[in-house]
Coordinates of C-alpha atoms and ligand atoms in Angstrom, one line a residue:
M174 CA -34.6 6.5 6.4
I175 CA -34.5 6.6 2.4
S176 CA -34.3 3.2 0.9
P177 CA -31.1 2.8 -0.9
A178 CA -31.8 3.0 -4.8
T179 CA -32.3 -0.4 -6.8
A180 CA -30.6 -1.9 -9.7
E181 CA -32.8 -0.7 -12.1
Q182 CA -32.3 2.8 -11.1
S183 CA -28.4 2.3 -11.8
R184 CA -27.9 3.8 -15.5
T185 CA -25.5 6.0 -16.9
V186 CA -26.5 9.6 -16.2
P187 CA -25.3 12.2 -18.7
T188 CA -22.9 14.8 -16.9
R189 CA -20.5 17.3 -18.1
L190 CA -17.8 15.1 -17.1
P191 CA -15.7 13.5 -19.8
A192 CA -15.9 9.8 -20.0
L193 CA -12.7 7.9 -19.2
R194 CA -10.9 5.6 -21.5
N195 CA -10.7 1.8 -20.5
S196 CA -8.1 -0.3 -22.3
Y197 CA -8.8 -3.1 -19.8
A198 CA -12.5 -3.5 -20.9
Q199 CA -11.0 -3.8 -24.2
L200 CA -9.6 -7.3 -23.5
P201 CA -11.6 -10.3 -23.8
E202 CA -14.8 -10.5 -22.0
R203 CA -13.7 -13.2 -19.6
F204 CA -11.2 -10.5 -18.2
F205 CA -13.9 -8.9 -16.1
A206 CA -17.8 -8.4 -15.4
A207 CA -19.4 -5.2 -16.9
T208 CA -21.1 -3.7 -13.9
D209 CA -22.9 -0.5 -12.8
P210 CA -22.3 1.1 -9.7
R211 CA -25.5 0.8 -7.4
P212 CA -26.7 4.0 -6.6
V213 CA -26.6 5.5 -3.0
S214 CA -29.1 7.7 -0.9
S215 CA -27.2 10.9 -0.4
P216 CA -23.7 11.3 -1.3
T217 CA -22.0 13.7 0.7
P218 CA -18.3 14.9 0.2
I219 CA -15.7 13.8 2.9
R220 CA -12.6 14.6 1.2
F221 CA -11.0 15.4 -2.5
N222 CA -7.4 15.4 -3.2
R223 CA -6.9 18.2 -5.4
P224 CA -3.1 17.9 -6.2
L225 CA -3.8 14.4 -7.0
A226 CA -6.4 15.5 -9.5
E227 CA -4.1 17.9 -10.9
E228 CA -1.4 15.3 -11.4
L229 CA -3.8 12.9 -13.0
G230 CA -4.6 15.8 -15.5
L231 CA -8.3 16.1 -14.2
D232 CA -10.8 18.8 -14.1
A233 CA -10.6 19.5 -10.2
D234 CA -12.8 22.5 -10.2
Q235 CA -15.7 20.0 -12.0
L236 CA -14.9 17.0 -9.9
T237 CA -15.6 19.2 -6.5
G238 CA -19.1 20.2 -8.3
P239 CA -22.3 18.2 -8.0
N240 CA -21.6 15.8 -10.7
G241 CA -18.0 14.9 -9.2
V242 CA -19.3 14.0 -5.9
E243 CA -22.4 11.9 -7.7
M244 CA -19.5 10.1 -9.6
F245 CA -17.4 9.7 -6.6
A246 CA -20.3 7.8 -4.7
G247 CA -21.3 5.7 -8.1
N248 CA -24.7 7.5 -8.7
R249 CA -23.9 9.0 -11.9
F250 CA -21.1 8.7 -14.7
P251 CA -20.4 10.0 -18.2
E252 CA -22.3 8.5 -20.8
G253 CA -20.0 5.9 -23.0
M254 CA -18.4 4.9 -20.0
Q255 CA -18.8 1.4 -18.5
P256 CA -17.3 0.3 -15.2
V257 CA -16.1 -3.2 -14.8
A258 CA -15.1 -5.7 -11.9
L259 CA -12.0 -7.6 -12.5
A260 CA -11.8 -10.9 -12.4
Y261 CA -8.9 -12.5 -10.3
A262 CA -7.9 -15.4 -7.9
G263 CA -5.6 -15.7 -5.2
H264 CA -4.0 -17.4 -2.3
Q265 CA -5.8 -16.4 0.9
F266 CA -3.3 -17.1 4.1
G267 CA -1.8 -20.0 1.7
N268 CA -5.2 -21.3 0.5
F269 CA -5.9 -21.0 -3.0
V270 CA -9.6 -19.6 -4.0
P271 CA -9.8 -19.7 -7.8
Q272 CA -12.2 -16.9 -8.1
L273 CA -12.2 -13.7 -6.1
G274 CA -12.4 -10.6 -8.3
D275 CA -13.8 -7.3 -7.6
G276 CA -16.6 -7.8 -5.1
R277 CA -17.1 -4.4 -4.0
A278 CA -14.9 -2.4 -6.3
L279 CA -15.4 -0.9 -10.1
L280 CA -12.7 0.5 -12.3
L281 CA -14.2 3.2 -13.8
G282 CA -11.8 3.6 -16.4
E283 CA -8.0 5.3 -16.7
V284 CA -6.5 8.3 -17.4
V285 CA -3.2 9.4 -18.7
D286 CA -1.4 11.5 -16.0
I287 CA 0.8 14.3 -16.6
N288 CA 4.1 12.3 -17.0
G289 CA 2.4 10.0 -19.5
I290 CA 1.3 7.3 -17.3
R291 CA -1.6 5.6 -17.7
R292 CA -3.5 5.1 -14.1
D293 CA -6.5 3.2 -13.2
I294 CA -9.7 5.2 -11.2
Q295 CA -11.8 2.7 -9.2
L296 CA -14.4 3.1 -6.7
K297 CA -14.1 0.8 -3.9
G298 CA -17.4 -0.2 -1.8
S299 CA -20.1 1.0 -5.0
G300 CA -22.0 -2.1 -4.5
P301 CA -22.4 -5.6 -5.4
T302 CA -20.8 -7.4 -8.8
R303 CA -20.6 -10.6 -9.8
F304 CA -17.8 -11.6 -7.7
S305 CA -19.4 -10.3 -4.3
R306 CA -20.4 -13.8 -2.9
N307 CA -22.0 -13.2 0.2
G308 CA -20.7 -9.5 0.7
D309 CA -22.5 -6.7 0.3
G310 CA -20.2 -4.7 -2.1
R311 CA -19.9 -2.0 0.3
A312 CA -17.5 -0.4 2.5
A313 CA -17.8 1.2 5.8
L314 CA -16.3 4.9 6.8
G315 CA -13.6 3.6 9.3
P316 CA -11.8 1.6 6.5
V317 CA -12.0 4.3 3.8
L318 CA -10.5 6.8 6.2
R319 CA -7.7 4.6 7.3
E320 CA -6.7 3.8 3.6
Y321 CA -7.2 7.1 2.7
V322 CA -4.5 8.6 5.1
V323 CA -2.4 5.4 5.1
S324 CA -2.1 5.3 1.2
E325 CA -1.3 9.1 1.0
A326 CA 1.2 8.8 3.8
M327 CA 3.0 6.1 2.0
A328 CA 3.1 8.2 -1.1
A329 CA 4.5 11.0 0.9
L330 CA 7.0 8.6 2.3
G331 CA 8.2 7.9 -1.2
I332 CA 7.0 4.5 -1.2
P333 CA 5.0 3.2 -4.4
T334 CA 1.5 2.7 -3.6
T335 CA -2.1 3.1 -5.0
R336 CA -3.3 6.6 -4.2
S337 CA -6.8 7.9 -2.7
L338 CA -8.3 10.6 -5.0
A339 CA -11.9 11.1 -3.1
A340 CA -14.0 9.8 -0.2
V341 CA -17.5 10.1 0.2
L342 CA -20.3 9.1 2.8
T343 CA -23.0 7.4 1.0
G344 CA -26.0 8.3 3.5
D345 CA -26.7 4.5 3.6
P346 CA -25.6 2.1 6.6
V347 CA -23.6 -0.7 6.1
Y348 CA -23.7 -3.8 8.8
R349 CA -20.9 -5.4 10.1
E350 CA -20.7 -6.5 13.7
V351 CA -22.6 -3.2 14.2
R352 CA -24.3 -0.6 11.9
L353 CA -21.9 1.9 10.6
P354 CA -22.0 4.7 8.2
G355 CA -21.2 3.6 4.4
A356 CA -18.4 5.1 2.2
V357 CA -17.1 4.9 -1.3
L358 CA -13.2 5.6 -1.9
T359 CA -11.8 6.4 -5.0
R360 CA -8.5 5.0 -5.7
V361 CA -5.9 5.5 -8.2
A362 CA -3.5 2.8 -9.2
A363 CA -0.6 2.3 -12.0
S364 CA -3.1 -0.8 -12.7
H365 CA -5.0 -3.5 -10.8
I366 CA -3.1 -6.4 -12.0
R367 CA -2.4 -8.9 -9.2
I368 CA -0.5 -12.0 -8.7
G369 CA -4.0 -13.5 -8.6
T370 CA -5.1 -12.0 -12.1
F371 CA -2.2 -14.5 -13.5
Q372 CA -3.4 -17.2 -11.2
Y373 CA -7.2 -16.7 -12.4
F374 CA -6.3 -17.8 -15.9
A375 CA -3.7 -20.3 -14.7
A376 CA -6.4 -22.0 -12.6
R377 CA -8.6 -22.5 -15.7
H378 CA -5.7 -23.6 -18.3
D379 CA -6.4 -20.7 -20.3
I380 CA -3.0 -20.0 -21.8
D381 CA -4.2 -17.5 -24.3
G382 CA -5.7 -15.5 -21.5
L383 CA -2.5 -15.8 -19.7
R384 CA -0.5 -14.6 -23.0
I385 CA -2.9 -11.5 -23.1
L386 CA -3.0 -10.7 -19.7
A387 CA 1.2 -11.0 -19.7
N388 CA 1.5 -8.9 -23.1
Y389 CA -1.0 -6.2 -21.5
A390 CA 1.1 -6.0 -18.3
I391 CA 4.4 -5.6 -20.2
E392 CA 3.0 -2.9 -22.4
R393 CA 1.4 -1.1 -19.9
H394 CA 4.2 -1.4 -17.0
F395 CA 7.5 -2.6 -18.8
P396 CA 7.2 -1.5 -22.4
H397 CA 11.0 -1.5 -22.7
L398 CA 10.6 -5.5 -22.3
A399 CA 8.3 -5.8 -25.5
G400 CA 11.0 -6.7 -27.6
Q401 CA 12.9 -8.9 -25.9
A402 CA 13.8 -12.3 -27.0
K403 CA 12.1 -14.0 -23.6
P404 CA 9.5 -11.1 -22.7
Y405 CA 7.9 -13.5 -20.4
R406 CA 10.9 -14.1 -18.3
A407 CA 11.8 -10.4 -18.4
L408 CA 8.2 -10.0 -16.9
L409 CA 8.8 -12.2 -14.2
E410 CA 12.4 -10.4 -13.6
A411 CA 10.6 -7.3 -13.5
A412 CA 7.9 -8.0 -11.2
V413 CA 10.4 -9.8 -8.9
A414 CA 12.5 -6.5 -8.8
A415 CA 9.4 -4.4 -8.2
Q416 CA 8.4 -6.5 -5.3
A417 CA 11.7 -6.7 -3.8
D418 CA 12.4 -3.0 -3.8
L419 CA 8.6 -2.2 -2.4
V420 CA 9.2 -4.8 0.5
A421 CA 12.5 -3.5 1.7
R422 CA 11.0 0.1 1.4
W423 CA 8.0 -1.1 4.0
M424 CA 10.7 -2.6 6.1
L425 CA 13.0 0.6 6.4
V426 CA 9.9 2.6 7.6
G427 CA 8.4 -0.5 9.9
F428 CA 5.4 -0.6 7.8
I429 CA 3.4 -4.1 8.1
H430 CA 0.9 -4.9 5.2
G431 CA -1.3 -7.5 7.4
V432 CA -2.8 -9.4 4.3
M433 CA -0.2 -10.3 1.5
N434 CA -2.2 -12.7 0.0
T435 CA -1.5 -13.1 -3.6
D436 CA -4.9 -11.1 -5.0
N437 CA -3.1 -8.1 -2.7
M438 CA 0.0 -7.8 -4.7
L439 CA 0.3 -5.8 -7.4
I440 CA 2.3 -6.6 -10.4
S441 CA 3.4 -2.8 -10.8
G442 CA 5.1 -3.2 -7.2
E443 CA 2.6 -0.5 -5.7
T444 CA 1.2 -1.0 -2.3
I445 CA -2.4 -1.9 -2.2
D446 CA -5.1 -2.8 -0.1
Y447 CA -4.9 -1.1 3.3
G448 CA -6.9 -3.3 5.4
P449 CA -5.2 -4.6 8.8
C450 CA -1.9 -2.8 8.0
A451 CA -0.4 -0.8 10.6
F452 CA 3.3 0.9 11.1
M453 CA 5.2 -0.5 14.1
D454 CA 5.7 1.6 17.2
A455 CA 8.1 -0.3 19.3
Y456 CA 10.7 -2.5 17.2
D457 CA 9.7 -5.9 17.2
P458 CA 10.4 -8.3 14.3
G459 CA 7.4 -10.5 15.3
A460 CA 4.9 -7.6 15.2
V461 CA 1.5 -8.7 13.9
F462 CA -1.8 -6.5 14.3
S463 CA -4.3 -8.3 11.8
S464 CA -7.1 -9.7 13.9
I465 CA -7.1 -12.7 11.6
D466 CA -3.6 -13.4 11.3
R467 CA -3.2 -15.8 14.4
A468 CA -0.2 -17.6 13.0
G469 CA 1.6 -14.4 12.3
R470 CA 2.2 -15.6 8.6
Y471 CA 2.5 -11.7 7.6
A472 CA 4.3 -10.4 10.6
Y473 CA 6.8 -7.6 9.9
A474 CA 9.9 -9.8 9.5
N475 CA 8.1 -12.4 7.6
Q476 CA 7.4 -9.9 4.6
P477 CA 10.4 -10.7 2.4
R478 CA 9.8 -14.3 2.7
V479 CA 6.0 -14.1 2.0
A480 CA 6.7 -11.8 -1.2
T481 CA 9.2 -14.6 -2.7
W482 CA 6.5 -17.3 -1.9
N483 CA 3.9 -15.3 -3.6
L484 CA 6.1 -14.5 -6.6
A485 CA 6.8 -18.2 -7.1
R486 CA 3.1 -18.6 -7.4
L487 CA 3.2 -15.8 -9.9
A488 CA 6.3 -17.7 -11.9
E489 CA 4.2 -21.0 -11.8
T490 CA 1.3 -19.3 -13.7
L491 CA 3.9 -17.7 -16.4
L492 CA 5.8 -21.5 -17.0
P493 CA 3.8 -22.4 -20.1
L494 CA 4.5 -19.1 -21.8
M495 CA 7.9 -19.2 -20.7
S496 CA 9.4 -22.3 -22.7
T497 CA 7.4 -25.1 -24.0
D498 CA 10.1 -27.5 -22.1
E499 CA 8.9 -27.4 -18.6
N500 CA 12.2 -28.4 -17.0
E501 CA 14.0 -25.5 -18.6
A502 CA 10.9 -22.9 -17.7
V503 CA 11.2 -24.4 -14.2
A504 CA 15.1 -23.6 -14.1
E505 CA 14.7 -20.1 -15.6
A506 CA 11.9 -19.3 -13.3
E507 CA 13.9 -20.6 -10.2
E508 CA 17.0 -18.4 -11.3
V509 CA 14.7 -15.4 -11.7
L510 CA 13.2 -15.9 -8.0
R511 CA 16.9 -16.2 -6.4
S512 CA 17.5 -12.6 -7.8
F513 CA 14.8 -11.3 -5.3
Q514 CA 16.9 -11.8 -2.2
S515 CA 20.1 -9.6 -3.7
S516 CA 17.7 -6.8 -5.0
Y517 CA 15.8 -6.6 -1.8
E518 CA 19.1 -6.8 0.1
A519 CA 20.6 -3.9 -2.1
V520 CA 17.6 -1.6 -1.4
L521 CA 17.6 -2.6 2.4
Q522 CA 21.3 -2.1 3.1
R523 CA 21.5 1.2 1.3
G524 CA 18.3 2.4 2.9
F525 CA 19.8 1.5 6.5
R526 CA 23.0 3.0 5.8
R527 CA 21.1 6.3 5.1
K528 CA 19.0 5.9 7.9
L529 CA 22.1 5.8 10.1
G530 CA 23.6 9.0 8.3
L531 CA 26.2 7.1 6.7
L532 CA 27.2 8.9 3.7
T533 CA 29.8 6.3 2.5
E534 CA 30.4 2.4 2.8
A535 CA 32.5 0.8 5.1
E536 CA 32.7 -2.9 6.1
G537 CA 30.9 -3.2 9.5
D538 CA 28.0 -1.0 8.4
L539 CA 25.3 -3.6 8.5
Q540 CA 26.7 -5.1 11.5
L541 CA 26.1 -1.8 13.0
A542 CA 22.5 -1.5 11.9
A543 CA 21.4 -4.9 12.8
D544 CA 22.9 -4.1 16.2
F545 CA 20.9 -0.9 16.3
L546 CA 17.6 -3.0 15.4
D547 CA 18.7 -5.3 18.3
V548 CA 19.2 -2.5 20.9
L549 CA 15.7 -1.2 19.6
A550 CA 14.3 -4.8 20.1
R551 CA 15.6 -5.4 23.7
G552 CA 15.0 -1.9 24.9
E553 CA 11.3 -2.0 23.1
A554 CA 11.9 1.0 21.8
D555 CA 10.1 3.0 19.2
F556 CA 11.2 2.3 15.7
T557 CA 10.5 5.5 14.3
L558 CA 11.5 7.7 16.8
G559 CA 14.6 5.6 17.5
F560 CA 16.1 6.7 14.0
R561 CA 14.9 10.0 13.7
R562 CA 16.2 11.2 17.3
L563 CA 19.8 9.9 16.1
G564 CA 19.7 12.7 13.3
D565 CA 18.2 15.1 16.2
D566 CA 21.0 14.3 18.4
L567 CA 24.0 14.7 16.0
D568 CA 25.5 17.6 18.0
A569 CA 24.3 16.8 21.4
D570 CA 26.7 14.5 23.4
D571 CA 24.8 11.3 24.4
A572 CA 24.2 11.9 27.9
Q573 CA 21.7 14.5 26.9
G574 CA 20.6 13.1 23.7
T575 CA 16.9 12.5 22.8
A576 CA 17.5 9.1 21.6
R577 CA 18.7 7.7 24.7
Q578 CA 15.5 8.5 26.4
L579 CA 13.4 6.1 24.3
F580 CA 15.2 3.2 26.5
Q581 CA 14.5 2.3 30.2
D582 CA 17.9 1.2 30.7
P583 CA 20.2 3.1 28.3
G584 CA 23.4 1.0 29.0
A585 CA 23.2 -1.1 25.6
F586 CA 22.2 2.1 23.6
D587 CA 25.2 4.0 25.0
A588 CA 27.6 1.2 23.8
W589 CA 26.1 0.8 20.7
S590 CA 25.9 4.8 19.9
A591 CA 29.6 5.2 20.9
R592 CA 30.8 2.7 18.3
W593 CA 28.0 4.7 15.6
R594 CA 29.6 8.1 16.4
E595 CA 33.3 6.7 16.0
R596 CA 31.9 5.6 12.7
I597 CA 30.4 8.8 11.3
A598 CA 33.3 10.6 12.7
S599 CA 35.5 9.0 10.0
E600 CA 33.6 10.7 7.5
A601 CA 34.1 14.3 6.5
A602 CA 30.7 15.8 6.6
D603 CA 29.3 18.6 8.2
T604 CA 26.7 18.1 11.1
A605 CA 23.7 20.1 9.3
T606 CA 24.4 18.4 6.0
R607 CA 24.2 14.8 7.7
R608 CA 21.3 15.6 9.8
A609 CA 19.4 16.8 6.5
A610 CA 20.2 13.7 5.0
M611 CA 19.1 11.6 7.9
H612 CA 16.1 13.8 8.2
A613 CA 15.1 13.2 4.7
V614 CA 14.7 9.4 5.1
N615 CA 14.0 9.3 8.9
P616 CA 10.3 10.1 9.3
K617 CA 9.2 12.0 12.1
F618 CA 5.2 11.3 11.4
I619 CA 3.9 8.4 10.5
P620 CA 0.3 7.5 10.9
R621 CA 0.3 5.7 14.0
N622 CA -2.3 3.2 14.7
H623 CA -3.9 4.7 18.0
R624 CA -4.3 8.2 16.2
I625 CA -5.7 6.3 13.3
E626 CA -8.1 4.6 15.9
A627 CA -9.2 7.8 17.5
M628 CA -9.3 9.7 14.0
I629 CA -12.1 6.8 12.9
Q630 CA -13.8 7.2 16.2
A631 CA -14.2 11.0 15.8
A632 CA -15.4 10.6 12.5
L633 CA -17.9 8.0 13.3
G634 CA -19.3 10.9 16.0
G635 CA -19.3 13.3 12.8
D636 CA -16.0 15.1 13.7
F637 CA -14.1 14.9 10.7
Q638 CA -11.6 17.5 11.7
P639 CA -8.9 15.2 13.2
F640 CA -9.2 13.1 9.8
E641 CA -8.1 16.3 8.1
E642 CA -5.5 17.2 10.8
M643 CA -3.8 13.7 10.8
L644 CA -4.0 13.6 6.8
A645 CA -2.3 17.1 6.6
V646 CA 0.5 16.3 9.3
V647 CA 1.2 12.5 8.0
T648 CA 1.7 13.8 4.2
R649 CA 4.4 15.8 5.4
P650 CA 6.2 13.1 7.3
F651 CA 9.7 14.6 7.4
D652 CA 9.2 18.3 8.2
E653 CA 9.5 19.3 11.8
Q654 CA 6.1 20.7 12.1
P655 CA 6.0 22.3 15.6
G656 CA 2.7 22.0 17.4
M657 CA 2.0 18.7 16.2
E658 CA 4.5 16.5 18.5
R659 CA 1.5 14.8 19.6
Y660 CA 1.5 13.2 16.1
A661 CA 5.0 11.8 16.7
K662 CA 4.3 10.1 19.9
P663 CA 4.2 6.3 20.4
P664 CA 0.9 5.5 22.1
R665 CA 1.0 5.0 25.8
P666 CA 0.4 1.5 27.1
D667 CA -3.3 2.2 27.7
E668 CA -3.5 4.0 24.0
R669 CA -1.9 0.5 22.5
V670 CA -3.9 -0.8 19.6
L671 CA -3.3 -4.4 19.3
Q672 CA -5.3 -5.9 16.4
T673 CA -6.4 -4.1 13.2
F674 CA -9.1 -5.6 11.5
C675 CA -9.9 -6.6 7.7
G676 CA -11.7 -3.7 5.7
T677 CA -14.6 -5.9 5.1
Ligands
AMP957 P1 -9.8 -8.2 0.6 O1 -9.6 -8.8 2.0 O2 -10.0 -6.7 1.1 O3 -8.4 -7.9 -0.1 O4 -10.7 -9.0 0.0 C1 -10.6 -10.3 -0.6 C2 -12.1 -10.4 -1.6 O5 -13.3 -10.3 -0.8 C3 -12.0 -9.7 -2.7 O6 -12.4 -10.7 -3.7 C4 -13.0 -8.6 -2.5 O7 -13.7 -8.1 -3.5 C5 -14.1 -9.5 -1.4 N1 -14.9 -8.6 -0.6 C6 -14.2 -7.9 0.4 N2 -15.1 -7.2 1.0 C7 -16.4 -7.4 0.2 C8 -17.7 -6.8 0.4 N3 -18.1 -5.9 1.4 N4 -18.7 -7.2 -0.5 C9 -18.1 -8.0 -1.5 N5 -16.8 -8.4 -1.5 C10 -16.0 -8.2 -0.8
MG958 MG1 -7.6 -7.4 -1.7

């Protein structure tokens, strides 16, 4: 076995790749630790996301060459570039940890994409940093492939998310319970500012640091707030609105994040850290997959509540910036936090109306949606297929419909369906239009857990074809894709994955 390269060898190596800018590294030194990636033995490419590279304005041809692969493995990066590990804190399952930080990730730098948006480029699994604690700083192949597939599926579903630009094998093993192949993921994010980043400075009573961070977050994500009379209150409002929107969108596709710690929630409102995440198969509000979430803190139906709890932690950090009068600051923060519910409900209700194919608003619509969820829950029917098939069945009569077949005992579905059909009949829309509208919001293909596990197992055996195929299918979630029906199917009882494990 070739031994992994030592820290001494970890130096900038000139390449023809352009150095990335790094505005975060211009912040005071206590915001990060300058760290070089630890080189790996023999980088080999797994996947490169060419459309994303083009969106980022990067030279895709150069990045697919040897220099690119070396950069994505952390072996080589352009002169003048200084990667940094970001400092942050966070509540993990409710317990505050004053220092977490990037223990296995490095921000390489930023690019301004073709839409003028600044995006972070980060390596995950690139070796130890000052924040690694007892960790090895590495990532195993399985979690890297899971994050690649699920994050790209989320993007295709139209849900704000970090993206995956590249995955490479390192050639070095990592040791978890067993020996596994090591890999590095290149992640792209609007930024990596977490609720936990604010908590890091608050825990140190570093008000200057907080203000610098808040100003940076405003400038980067909400520049229109900069001139406001109360910019920090406005920042909280914007973060609350972004999270409310995000979590509602998760709920509409049956996504369970699995580890909504405050260090895993971004101020930008993008989904981040695909560890023990999962899409539910059968509809179950109490669904939990994470092996470490024994109390069900991050169960499907708890997600909006957890998001508000997390945002309250963010609000606490901003109090000293909001007003010198603490009572006034608390009153304002509470008012802002209350806006979560109405923002969340607005997105959720609009979303469920669309999922049911309702083009107008009528009283009773929300009850109709709630009752459908209830019918799905009682029938242990598949959430994704339940909605998709309503659209398929628009011009079938119910008895021959495919949605009905999801239920062992279709009585409750039939009763509900009669009400739904009466409601849509009250709208003047042709079936084709309505079906297209429904199929544009109700995916046929989601990255189902049992498929992910099978894909990872194949990759561990050296076969990446299932990874490629699954990625291709789930990044076109709303298309029919004849021949790919197996990816739409829920697991058989013996295929069901009951637990997913953290990416560590
Ligand atoms: P996560 O559960 O992935 O959100 O990570 C929580 C914290 O543990 C973060 O500070 C990570 O950087 C750190 N961490 C996770 N895995 C590793 C690892 N293999 N080596 C070092 N730090 C890690
Ligand atoms: Mg994390």
